[in-house]
Short mmCIF file of C-alpha atoms and ligand atoms in Angstrom, two decimals:
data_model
loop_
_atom_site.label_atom_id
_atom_site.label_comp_id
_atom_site.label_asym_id
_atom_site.label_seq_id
_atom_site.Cartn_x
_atom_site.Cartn_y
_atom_site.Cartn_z
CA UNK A 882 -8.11 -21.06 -11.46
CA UNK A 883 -5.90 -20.68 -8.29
CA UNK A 884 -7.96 -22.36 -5.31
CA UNK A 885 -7.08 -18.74 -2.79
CA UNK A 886 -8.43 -16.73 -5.68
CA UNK A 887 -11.88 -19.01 -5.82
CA UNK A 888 -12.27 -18.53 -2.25
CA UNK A 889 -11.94 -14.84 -2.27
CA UNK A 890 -15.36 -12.20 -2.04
CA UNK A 891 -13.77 -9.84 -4.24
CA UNK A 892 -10.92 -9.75 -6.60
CA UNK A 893 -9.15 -6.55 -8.19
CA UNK A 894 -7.88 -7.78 -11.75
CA UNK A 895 -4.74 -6.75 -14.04
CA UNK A 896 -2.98 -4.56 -11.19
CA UNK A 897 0.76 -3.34 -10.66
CA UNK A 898 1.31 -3.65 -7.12
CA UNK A 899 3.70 -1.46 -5.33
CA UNK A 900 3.58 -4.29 -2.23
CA UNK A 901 6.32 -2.73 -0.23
CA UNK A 902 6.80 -6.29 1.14
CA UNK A 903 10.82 -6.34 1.68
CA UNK A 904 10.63 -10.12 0.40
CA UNK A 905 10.13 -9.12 -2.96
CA UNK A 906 13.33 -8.50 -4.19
CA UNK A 907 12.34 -5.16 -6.72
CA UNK A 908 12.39 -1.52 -5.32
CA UNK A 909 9.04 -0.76 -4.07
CA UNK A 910 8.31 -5.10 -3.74
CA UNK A 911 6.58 -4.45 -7.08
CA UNK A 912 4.49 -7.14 -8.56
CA UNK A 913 3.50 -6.83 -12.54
CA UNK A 914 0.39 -7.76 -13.45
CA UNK A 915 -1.47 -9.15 -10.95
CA UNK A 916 -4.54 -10.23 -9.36
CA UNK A 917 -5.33 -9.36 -5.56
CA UNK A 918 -8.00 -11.19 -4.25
CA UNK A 919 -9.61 -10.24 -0.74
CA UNK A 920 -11.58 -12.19 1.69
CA UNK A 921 -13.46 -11.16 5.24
CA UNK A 922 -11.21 -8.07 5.50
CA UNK A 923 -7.94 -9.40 4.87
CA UNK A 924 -6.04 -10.05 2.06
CA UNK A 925 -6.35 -13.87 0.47
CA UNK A 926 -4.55 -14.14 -2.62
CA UNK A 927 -1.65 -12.54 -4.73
CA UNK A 928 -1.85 -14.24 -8.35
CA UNK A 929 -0.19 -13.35 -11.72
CA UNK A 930 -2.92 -12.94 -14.06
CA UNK A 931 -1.21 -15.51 -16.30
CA UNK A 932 -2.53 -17.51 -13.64
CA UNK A 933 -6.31 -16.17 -13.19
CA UNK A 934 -7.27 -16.81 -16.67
CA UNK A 935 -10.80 -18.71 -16.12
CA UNK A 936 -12.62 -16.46 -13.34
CA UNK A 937 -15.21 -17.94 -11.79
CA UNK A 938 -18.20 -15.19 -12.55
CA UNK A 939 -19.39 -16.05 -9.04
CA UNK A 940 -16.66 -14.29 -7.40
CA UNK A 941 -16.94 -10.06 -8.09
CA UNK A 942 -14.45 -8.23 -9.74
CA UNK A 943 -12.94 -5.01 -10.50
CA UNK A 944 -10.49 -4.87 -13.35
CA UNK A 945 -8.11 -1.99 -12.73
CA UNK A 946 -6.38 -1.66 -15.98
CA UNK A 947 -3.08 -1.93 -14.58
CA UNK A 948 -3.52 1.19 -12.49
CA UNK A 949 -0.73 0.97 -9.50
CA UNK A 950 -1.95 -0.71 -6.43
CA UNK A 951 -0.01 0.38 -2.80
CA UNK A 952 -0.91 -0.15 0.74
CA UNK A 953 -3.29 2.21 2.14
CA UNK A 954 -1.34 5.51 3.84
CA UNK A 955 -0.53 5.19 7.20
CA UNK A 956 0.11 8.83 9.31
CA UNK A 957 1.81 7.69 12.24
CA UNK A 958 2.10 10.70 14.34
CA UNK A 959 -0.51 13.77 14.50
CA UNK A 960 -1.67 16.08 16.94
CA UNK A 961 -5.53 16.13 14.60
CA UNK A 962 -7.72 17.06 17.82
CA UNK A 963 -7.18 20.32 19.09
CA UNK A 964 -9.00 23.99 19.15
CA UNK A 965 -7.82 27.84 17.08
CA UNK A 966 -5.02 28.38 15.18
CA UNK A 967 -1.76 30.17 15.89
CA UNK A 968 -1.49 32.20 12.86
CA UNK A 969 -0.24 35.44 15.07
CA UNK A 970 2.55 33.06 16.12
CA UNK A 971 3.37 32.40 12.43
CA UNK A 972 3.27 36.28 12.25
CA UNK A 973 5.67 37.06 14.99
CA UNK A 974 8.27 33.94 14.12
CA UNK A 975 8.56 35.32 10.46
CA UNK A 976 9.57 38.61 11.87
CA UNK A 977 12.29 36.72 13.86
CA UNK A 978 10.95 35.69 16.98
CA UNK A 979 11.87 31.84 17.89
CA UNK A 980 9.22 28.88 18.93
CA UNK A 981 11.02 28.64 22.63
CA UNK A 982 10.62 32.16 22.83
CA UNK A 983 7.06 32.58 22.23
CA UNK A 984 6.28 29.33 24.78
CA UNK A 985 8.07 31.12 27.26
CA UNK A 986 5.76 34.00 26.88
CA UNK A 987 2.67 31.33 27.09
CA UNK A 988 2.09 30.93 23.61
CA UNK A 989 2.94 27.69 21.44
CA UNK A 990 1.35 24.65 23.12
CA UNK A 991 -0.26 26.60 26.17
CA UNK A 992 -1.92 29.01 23.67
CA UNK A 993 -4.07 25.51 22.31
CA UNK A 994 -4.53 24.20 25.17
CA UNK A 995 -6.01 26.98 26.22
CA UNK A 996 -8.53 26.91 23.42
CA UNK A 997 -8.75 23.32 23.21
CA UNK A 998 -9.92 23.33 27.23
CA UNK A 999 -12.75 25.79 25.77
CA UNK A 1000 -14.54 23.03 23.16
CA UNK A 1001 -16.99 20.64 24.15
CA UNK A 1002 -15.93 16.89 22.72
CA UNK A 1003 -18.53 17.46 20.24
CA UNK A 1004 -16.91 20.80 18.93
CA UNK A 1005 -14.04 19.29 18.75
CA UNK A 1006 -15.17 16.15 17.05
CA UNK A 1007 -16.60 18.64 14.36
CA UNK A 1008 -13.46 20.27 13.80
CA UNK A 1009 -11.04 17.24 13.92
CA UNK A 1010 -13.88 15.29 11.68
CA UNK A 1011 -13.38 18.06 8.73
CA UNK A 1012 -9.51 17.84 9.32
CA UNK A 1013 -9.31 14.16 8.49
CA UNK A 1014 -11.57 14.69 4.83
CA UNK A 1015 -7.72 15.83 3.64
CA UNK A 1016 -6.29 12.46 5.31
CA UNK A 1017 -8.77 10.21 3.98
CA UNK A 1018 -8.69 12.58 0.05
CA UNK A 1019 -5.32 11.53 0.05
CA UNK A 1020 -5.46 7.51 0.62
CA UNK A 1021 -4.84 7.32 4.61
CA UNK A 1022 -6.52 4.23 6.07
CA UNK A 1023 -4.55 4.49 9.31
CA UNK A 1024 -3.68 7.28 11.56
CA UNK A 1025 -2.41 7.84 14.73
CA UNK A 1026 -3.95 10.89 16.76
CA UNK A 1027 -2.35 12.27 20.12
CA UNK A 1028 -3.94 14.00 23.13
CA UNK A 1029 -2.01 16.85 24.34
CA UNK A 1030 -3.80 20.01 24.38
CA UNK A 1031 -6.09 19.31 27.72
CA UNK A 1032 -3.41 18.79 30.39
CA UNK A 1033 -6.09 17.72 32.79
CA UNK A 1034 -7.76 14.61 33.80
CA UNK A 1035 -11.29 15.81 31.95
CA UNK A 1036 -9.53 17.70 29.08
CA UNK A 1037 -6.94 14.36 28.03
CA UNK A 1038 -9.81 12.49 28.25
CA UNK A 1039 -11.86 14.59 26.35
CA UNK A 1040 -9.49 14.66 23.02
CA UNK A 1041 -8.87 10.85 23.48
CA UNK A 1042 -12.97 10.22 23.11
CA UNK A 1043 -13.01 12.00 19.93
CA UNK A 1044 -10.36 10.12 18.64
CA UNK A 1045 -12.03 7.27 19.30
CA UNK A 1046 -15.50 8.54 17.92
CA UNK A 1047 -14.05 9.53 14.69
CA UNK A 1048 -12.79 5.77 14.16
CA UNK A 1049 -16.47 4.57 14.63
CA UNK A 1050 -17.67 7.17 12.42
CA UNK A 1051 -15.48 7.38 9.50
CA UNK A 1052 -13.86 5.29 6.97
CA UNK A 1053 -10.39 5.01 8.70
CA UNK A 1054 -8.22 2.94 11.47
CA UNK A 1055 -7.25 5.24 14.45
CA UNK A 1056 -4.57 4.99 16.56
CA UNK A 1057 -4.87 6.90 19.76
CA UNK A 1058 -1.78 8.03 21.41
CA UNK A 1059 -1.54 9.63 25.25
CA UNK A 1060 0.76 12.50 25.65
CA UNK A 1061 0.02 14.51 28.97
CA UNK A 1062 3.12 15.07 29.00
CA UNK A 1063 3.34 17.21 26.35
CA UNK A 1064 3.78 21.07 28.04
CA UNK A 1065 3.49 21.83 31.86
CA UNK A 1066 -0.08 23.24 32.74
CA UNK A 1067 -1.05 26.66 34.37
CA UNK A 1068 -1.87 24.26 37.50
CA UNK A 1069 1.50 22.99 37.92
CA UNK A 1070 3.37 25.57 36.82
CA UNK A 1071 6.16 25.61 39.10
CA UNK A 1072 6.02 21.72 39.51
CA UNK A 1073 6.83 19.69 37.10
CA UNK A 1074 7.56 17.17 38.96
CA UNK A 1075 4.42 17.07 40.22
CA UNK A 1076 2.67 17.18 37.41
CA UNK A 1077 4.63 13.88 36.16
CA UNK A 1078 3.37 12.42 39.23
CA UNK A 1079 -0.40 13.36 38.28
CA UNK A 1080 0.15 12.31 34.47
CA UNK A 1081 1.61 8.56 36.46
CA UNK A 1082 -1.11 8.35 38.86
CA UNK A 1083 -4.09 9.43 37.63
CA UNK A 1084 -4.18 10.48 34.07
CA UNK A 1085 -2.81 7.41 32.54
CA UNK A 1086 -4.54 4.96 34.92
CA UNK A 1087 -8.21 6.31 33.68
CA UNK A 1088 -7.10 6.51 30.30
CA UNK A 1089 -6.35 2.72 30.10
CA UNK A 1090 -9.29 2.04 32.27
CA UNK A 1091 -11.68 3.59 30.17
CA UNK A 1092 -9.90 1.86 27.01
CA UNK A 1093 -9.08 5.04 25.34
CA UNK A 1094 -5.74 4.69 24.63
CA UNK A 1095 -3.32 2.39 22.47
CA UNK A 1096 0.55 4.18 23.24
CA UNK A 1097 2.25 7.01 25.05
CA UNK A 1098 4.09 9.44 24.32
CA UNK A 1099 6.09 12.40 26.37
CA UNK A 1100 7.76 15.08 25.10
CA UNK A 1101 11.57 15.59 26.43
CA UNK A 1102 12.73 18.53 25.15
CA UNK A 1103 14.07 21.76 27.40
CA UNK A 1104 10.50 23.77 26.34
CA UNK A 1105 9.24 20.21 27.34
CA UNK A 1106 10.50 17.47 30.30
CA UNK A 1107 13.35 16.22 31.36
CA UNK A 1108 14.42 13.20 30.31
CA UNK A 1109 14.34 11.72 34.01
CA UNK A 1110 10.57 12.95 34.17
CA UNK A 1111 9.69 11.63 30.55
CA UNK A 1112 11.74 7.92 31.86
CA UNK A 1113 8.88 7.98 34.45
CA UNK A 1114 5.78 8.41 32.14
CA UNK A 1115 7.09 5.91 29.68
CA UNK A 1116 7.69 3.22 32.94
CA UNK A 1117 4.46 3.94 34.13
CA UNK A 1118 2.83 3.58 30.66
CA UNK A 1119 5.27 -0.21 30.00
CA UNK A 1120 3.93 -1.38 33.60
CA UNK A 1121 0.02 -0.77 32.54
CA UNK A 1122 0.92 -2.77 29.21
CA UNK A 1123 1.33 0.21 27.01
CA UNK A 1124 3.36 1.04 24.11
CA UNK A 1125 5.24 3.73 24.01
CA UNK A 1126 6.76 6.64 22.01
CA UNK A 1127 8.57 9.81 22.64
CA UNK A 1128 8.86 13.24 20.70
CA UNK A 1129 12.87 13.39 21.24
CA UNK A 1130 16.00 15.25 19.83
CA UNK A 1131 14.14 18.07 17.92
CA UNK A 1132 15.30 21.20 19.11
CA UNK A 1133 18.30 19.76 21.52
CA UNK A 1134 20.37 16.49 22.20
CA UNK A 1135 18.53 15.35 25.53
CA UNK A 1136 19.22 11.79 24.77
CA UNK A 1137 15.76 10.97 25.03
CA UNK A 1138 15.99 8.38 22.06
CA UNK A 1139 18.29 6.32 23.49
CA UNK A 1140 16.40 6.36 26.77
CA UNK A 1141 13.16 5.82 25.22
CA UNK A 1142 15.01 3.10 23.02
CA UNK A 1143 15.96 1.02 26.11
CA UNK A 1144 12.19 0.91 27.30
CA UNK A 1145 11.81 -0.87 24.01
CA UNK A 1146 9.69 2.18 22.34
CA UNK A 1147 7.70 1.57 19.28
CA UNK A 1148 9.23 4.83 17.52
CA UNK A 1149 11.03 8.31 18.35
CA UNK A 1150 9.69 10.91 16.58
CA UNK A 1151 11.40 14.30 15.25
CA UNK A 1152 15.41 13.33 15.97
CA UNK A 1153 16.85 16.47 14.46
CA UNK A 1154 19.57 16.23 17.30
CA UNK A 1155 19.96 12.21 17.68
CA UNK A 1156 24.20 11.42 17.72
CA UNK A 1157 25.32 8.15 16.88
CA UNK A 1158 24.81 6.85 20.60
CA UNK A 1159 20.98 7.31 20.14
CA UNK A 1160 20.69 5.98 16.35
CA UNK A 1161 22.79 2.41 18.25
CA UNK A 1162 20.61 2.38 20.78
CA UNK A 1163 17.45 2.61 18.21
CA UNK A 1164 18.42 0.23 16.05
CA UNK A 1165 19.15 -2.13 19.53
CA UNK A 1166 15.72 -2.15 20.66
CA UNK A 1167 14.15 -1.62 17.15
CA UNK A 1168 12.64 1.41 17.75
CA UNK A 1169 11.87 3.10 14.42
CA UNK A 1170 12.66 6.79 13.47
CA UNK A 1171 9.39 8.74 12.70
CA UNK A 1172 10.82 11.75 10.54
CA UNK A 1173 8.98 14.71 10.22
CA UNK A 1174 9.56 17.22 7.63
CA UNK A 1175 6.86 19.59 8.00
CA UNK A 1176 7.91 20.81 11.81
CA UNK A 1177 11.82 20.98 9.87
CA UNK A 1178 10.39 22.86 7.25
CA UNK A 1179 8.21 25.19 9.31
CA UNK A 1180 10.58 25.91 11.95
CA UNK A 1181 12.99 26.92 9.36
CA UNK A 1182 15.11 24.30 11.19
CA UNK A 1183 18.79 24.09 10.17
CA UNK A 1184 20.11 20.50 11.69
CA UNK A 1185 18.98 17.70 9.47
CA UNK A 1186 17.90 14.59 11.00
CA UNK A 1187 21.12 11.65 11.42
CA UNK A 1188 19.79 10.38 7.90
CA UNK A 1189 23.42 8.50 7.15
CA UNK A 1190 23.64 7.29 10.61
CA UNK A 1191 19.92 5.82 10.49
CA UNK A 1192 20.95 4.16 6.78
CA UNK A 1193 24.02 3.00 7.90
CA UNK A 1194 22.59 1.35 11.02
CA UNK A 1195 18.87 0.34 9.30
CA UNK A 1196 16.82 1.82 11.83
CA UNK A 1197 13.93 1.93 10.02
CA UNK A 1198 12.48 5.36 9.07
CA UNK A 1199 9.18 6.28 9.23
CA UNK A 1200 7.31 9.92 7.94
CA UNK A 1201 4.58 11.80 9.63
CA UNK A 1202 2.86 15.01 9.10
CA UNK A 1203 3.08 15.54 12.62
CA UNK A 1204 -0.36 17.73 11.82
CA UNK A 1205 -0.29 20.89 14.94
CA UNK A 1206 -1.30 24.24 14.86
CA UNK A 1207 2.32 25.62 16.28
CA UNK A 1208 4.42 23.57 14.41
CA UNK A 1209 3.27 21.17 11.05
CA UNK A 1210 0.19 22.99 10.04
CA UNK A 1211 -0.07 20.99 7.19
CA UNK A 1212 -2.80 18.63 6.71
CA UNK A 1213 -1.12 16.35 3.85
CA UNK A 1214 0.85 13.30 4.02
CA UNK A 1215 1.88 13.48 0.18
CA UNK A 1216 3.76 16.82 0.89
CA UNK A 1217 5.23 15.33 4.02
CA UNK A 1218 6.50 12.21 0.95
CA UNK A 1219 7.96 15.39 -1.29
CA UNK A 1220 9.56 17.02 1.37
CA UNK A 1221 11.57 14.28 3.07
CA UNK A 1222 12.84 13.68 -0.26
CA UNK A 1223 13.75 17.10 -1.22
CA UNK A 1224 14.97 17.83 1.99
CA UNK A 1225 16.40 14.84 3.85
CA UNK A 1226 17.14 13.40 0.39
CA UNK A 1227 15.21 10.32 0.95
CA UNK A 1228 14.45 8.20 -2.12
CA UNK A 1229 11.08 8.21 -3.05
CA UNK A 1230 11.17 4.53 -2.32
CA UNK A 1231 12.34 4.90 1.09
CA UNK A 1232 9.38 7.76 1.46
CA UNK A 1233 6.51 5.41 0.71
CA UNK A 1234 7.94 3.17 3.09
CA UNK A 1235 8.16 5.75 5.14
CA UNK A 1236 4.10 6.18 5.11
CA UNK A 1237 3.64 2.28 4.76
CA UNK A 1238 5.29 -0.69 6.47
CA UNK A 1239 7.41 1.38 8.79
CA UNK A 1240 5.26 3.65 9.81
CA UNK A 1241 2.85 0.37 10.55
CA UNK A 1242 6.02 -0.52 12.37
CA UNK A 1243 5.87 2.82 14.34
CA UNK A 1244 2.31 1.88 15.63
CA UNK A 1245 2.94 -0.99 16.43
CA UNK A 1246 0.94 -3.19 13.52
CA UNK A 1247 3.35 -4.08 11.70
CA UNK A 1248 1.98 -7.59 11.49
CA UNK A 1249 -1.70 -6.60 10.18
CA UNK A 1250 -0.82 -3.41 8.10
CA UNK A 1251 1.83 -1.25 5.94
CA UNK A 1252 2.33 -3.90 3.39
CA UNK A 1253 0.16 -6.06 0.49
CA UNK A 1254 0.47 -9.42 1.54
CA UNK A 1255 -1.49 -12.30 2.08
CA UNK A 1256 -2.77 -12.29 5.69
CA UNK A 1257 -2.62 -8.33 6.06
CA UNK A 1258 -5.69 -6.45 6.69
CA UNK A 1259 -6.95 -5.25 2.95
CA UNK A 1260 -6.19 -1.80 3.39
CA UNK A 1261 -4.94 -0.19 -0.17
CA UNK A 1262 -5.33 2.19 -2.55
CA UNK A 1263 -5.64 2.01 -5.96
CA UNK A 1264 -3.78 5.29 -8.53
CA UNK A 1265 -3.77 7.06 -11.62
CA UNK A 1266 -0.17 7.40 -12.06
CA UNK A 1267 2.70 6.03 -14.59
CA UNK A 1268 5.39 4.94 -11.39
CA UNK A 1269 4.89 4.90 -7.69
CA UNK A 1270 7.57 7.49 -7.43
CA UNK A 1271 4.89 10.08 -8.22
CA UNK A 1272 3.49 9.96 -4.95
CA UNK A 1273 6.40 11.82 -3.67
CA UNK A 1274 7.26 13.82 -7.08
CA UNK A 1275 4.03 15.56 -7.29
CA UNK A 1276 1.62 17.23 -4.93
CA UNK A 1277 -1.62 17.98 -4.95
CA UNK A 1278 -2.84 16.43 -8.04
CA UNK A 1279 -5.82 14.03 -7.10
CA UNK A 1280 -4.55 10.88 -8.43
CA UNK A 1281 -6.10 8.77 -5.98
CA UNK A 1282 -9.14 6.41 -7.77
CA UNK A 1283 -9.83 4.10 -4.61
CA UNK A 1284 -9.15 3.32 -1.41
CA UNK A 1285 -10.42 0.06 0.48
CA UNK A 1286 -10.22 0.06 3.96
CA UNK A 1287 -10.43 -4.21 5.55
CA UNK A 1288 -11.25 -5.13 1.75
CA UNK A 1289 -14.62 -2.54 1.20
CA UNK A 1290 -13.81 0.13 -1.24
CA UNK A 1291 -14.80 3.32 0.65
CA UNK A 1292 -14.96 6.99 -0.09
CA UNK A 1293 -12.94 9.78 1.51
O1 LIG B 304 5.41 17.64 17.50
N1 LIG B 304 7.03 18.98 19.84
C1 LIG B 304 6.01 19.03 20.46
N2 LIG B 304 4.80 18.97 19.95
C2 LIG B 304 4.44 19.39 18.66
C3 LIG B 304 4.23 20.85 18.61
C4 LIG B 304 3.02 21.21 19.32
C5 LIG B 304 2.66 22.67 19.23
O2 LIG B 304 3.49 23.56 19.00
O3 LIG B 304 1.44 22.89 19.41
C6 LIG B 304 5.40 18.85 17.64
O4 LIG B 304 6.14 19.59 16.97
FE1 LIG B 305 4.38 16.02 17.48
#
């Protein structure tokens, strides 16, 4: 037997493997037939069956009929902890009424923050907790979750904790992503600039002081901050050794790609309105698109995303539910698969990419997670369908047999 398959705790027998590793020269890195052994959390071995013939009944196995194997789901950019809903918004924009219209009138964002301010941590942690049974149904192992919705010191803070709590408590890898920049609070409401200064000098420093927070994000939109104001969160964030990110391009061309590309940003996120400029400058710095067809969809937005330019250039292109009550309330990742393909006309290949390595790229793990390898962290999941193509084709069904978060098989 194959000496990395004795040394493994666990091996999963007779599997196709969608690996998504780019060095396997077949569409979704697919390897026929094979055995995937795991050891302390990571994955050890990657062996035809041909050549796993004589197992060693020491080692435990699972033999999964050739049922499709693909790295665990990764959600690389959600909004998961906030308070309410905004149904009457949904009301009033189907009778015509536009998004920057009703957060001029202090709805959108304000309206949850507003609510979100209300909950306790624990309040929220229930609500956010119930939220993420759909991520976890649907073979997520990894997602990122932004603050947002507090706008204070207390209230950031707040949404950050339960972030962090709900990695400790549940089967799942969390990400936790600042964005006080996000809308302009009641407090400040004639200062922005001030309120940049607060988000610089206060909010961030406690947030990476208290060791609640892996990235940073700003939103630069005209409903959102300048691009001079967002420059200054994201140089803050670089000098206290953070990541960053930036929700840029989605309503309006603010250029906030490019300028989040030359900070060397992990990912821009929405890019409805990127122009050639940004997609070079992305593809300089290796900052990866994070798509996200549910806000398109929901917004009834008309400008498609530079998908060409981002093929053309191979910025790599990441998919997110972008999960919010004002924009994406849509708590699936497999719909967010079907829809960049039936709207952006992604392949489905590119789409489970999309949700794998790049968006493992977007966050910044790129090295431990997003592919099936040996070395990565054994995060996977395990289907009941004919071709990985499914995942985008059809939604809803619950083809999903296991997922194994760092090599334990674990429920939703
Ligand atoms: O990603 N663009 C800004 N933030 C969210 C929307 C938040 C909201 O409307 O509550 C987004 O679309
Ligand atoms: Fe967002």
């Amino acid at each position: 037997m194959h000496d990395n398959l004795r040394a493994c705790d666990h091996i999963w027998l007779n599997a196709r493997i969608a690996s998504m590793d780019p060095a396997v020269d077949r569409e979704y890195g697919d390897l026929e037939n094979y055995a995937l052994g795991t050891k302390a959390g990571f994955i050890h071995a990657l062996v035809p069956m041909s050549e796993a013939v004589e197992l060693n009944s020491s080692v435990s196995c699972t033999d999964l009929h050739q049922q499709w194997v693909t790295p665990g789901l990764i959600d690389p950019h959600t909004h998961l902890v906030f308070a309410g809903n905004r149904a009457n918004e949904f009301e009033q924009r189907l009778q015509g009424v536009d998004y920057q219209t009703i957060a001029q009138q202090g709805g959108g964002i304000q309206a949850t923050v507003r609510a979100t301010r209300e909950l306790c941590e624990a309040e929220l942690y229930e609500l956010a907790k119930q939220r993420l049974q759909s991520w976890l149904s649907e073979g997520v192992t990894t997602i990122e979750i932004k603050s947002g919705y507090g706008l204070t010191l207390a209230d950031e803070l707040k949404q950050l904790r339960v972030a962090r709590q709900l990695a400790r408590t549940l089967p799942v890898r969390v990400k936790t992503t600042l964005l006080a920049a996000h809308a302009l609070p009641p407090e400040y409401q004639h200062d922005a600039d001030a309120y940049i200064d607060f988000v610089c000098h206060t909010i961030l420093p406690a947030a990476v002081n208290q060791g609640l927070v892996d990235a940073v994000d700003v939103f630069c939109e005209t409903v959102g901050f300048s691009k001079a104001q967002s420059q200054r969160v994201l140089l803050t964030a670089e000098q206290l050794g953070l990541s960053v990110k930036i929700h840029a391009e989605q309503l309006s061309n603010q250029q906030g790609a490019a300028m989040a590309a030359s900070l060397g940003a992990l990912s821009a996120d929405h890019l409805e309105y990127l122009d050639e400029g940004g997609v070079k400058a992305m593809q300089a710095a290796g900052t990866v698109a994070v798509l996200l067809p549910g806000a398109f969809y929901f917004l009834r937005e008309k400008q498609l995303p530079p998908i060409e330019l981002l093929r053309q250039y191979q910025v790599p292109i990441a998919l997110a539910s972008d999960f919010n009550p004002g924009t994406s309330p849509l708590a699936s990742l497999r719909l967010m698969l079907n829809m960049a393909c039936t709207f952006f006309r992604l392949t489905p290949a590119e789409a489970l990419a999309g949700v794998t390595r790049h968006a493992a790229q977007a966050l910044g793990i790129a090295d431990e997670c997003g592919m099936i390898k040996v070395g990565m962290k054994a995060d996977f999941c395990c289907w009941d369908i004919d071709h990985p193509a499914e995942l985008a084709y059809m939604v809803g069904t619950h083809s999903l047999r296991s997922r194994v978060l760092g090599g334990q098989v674990v429920s939703a």
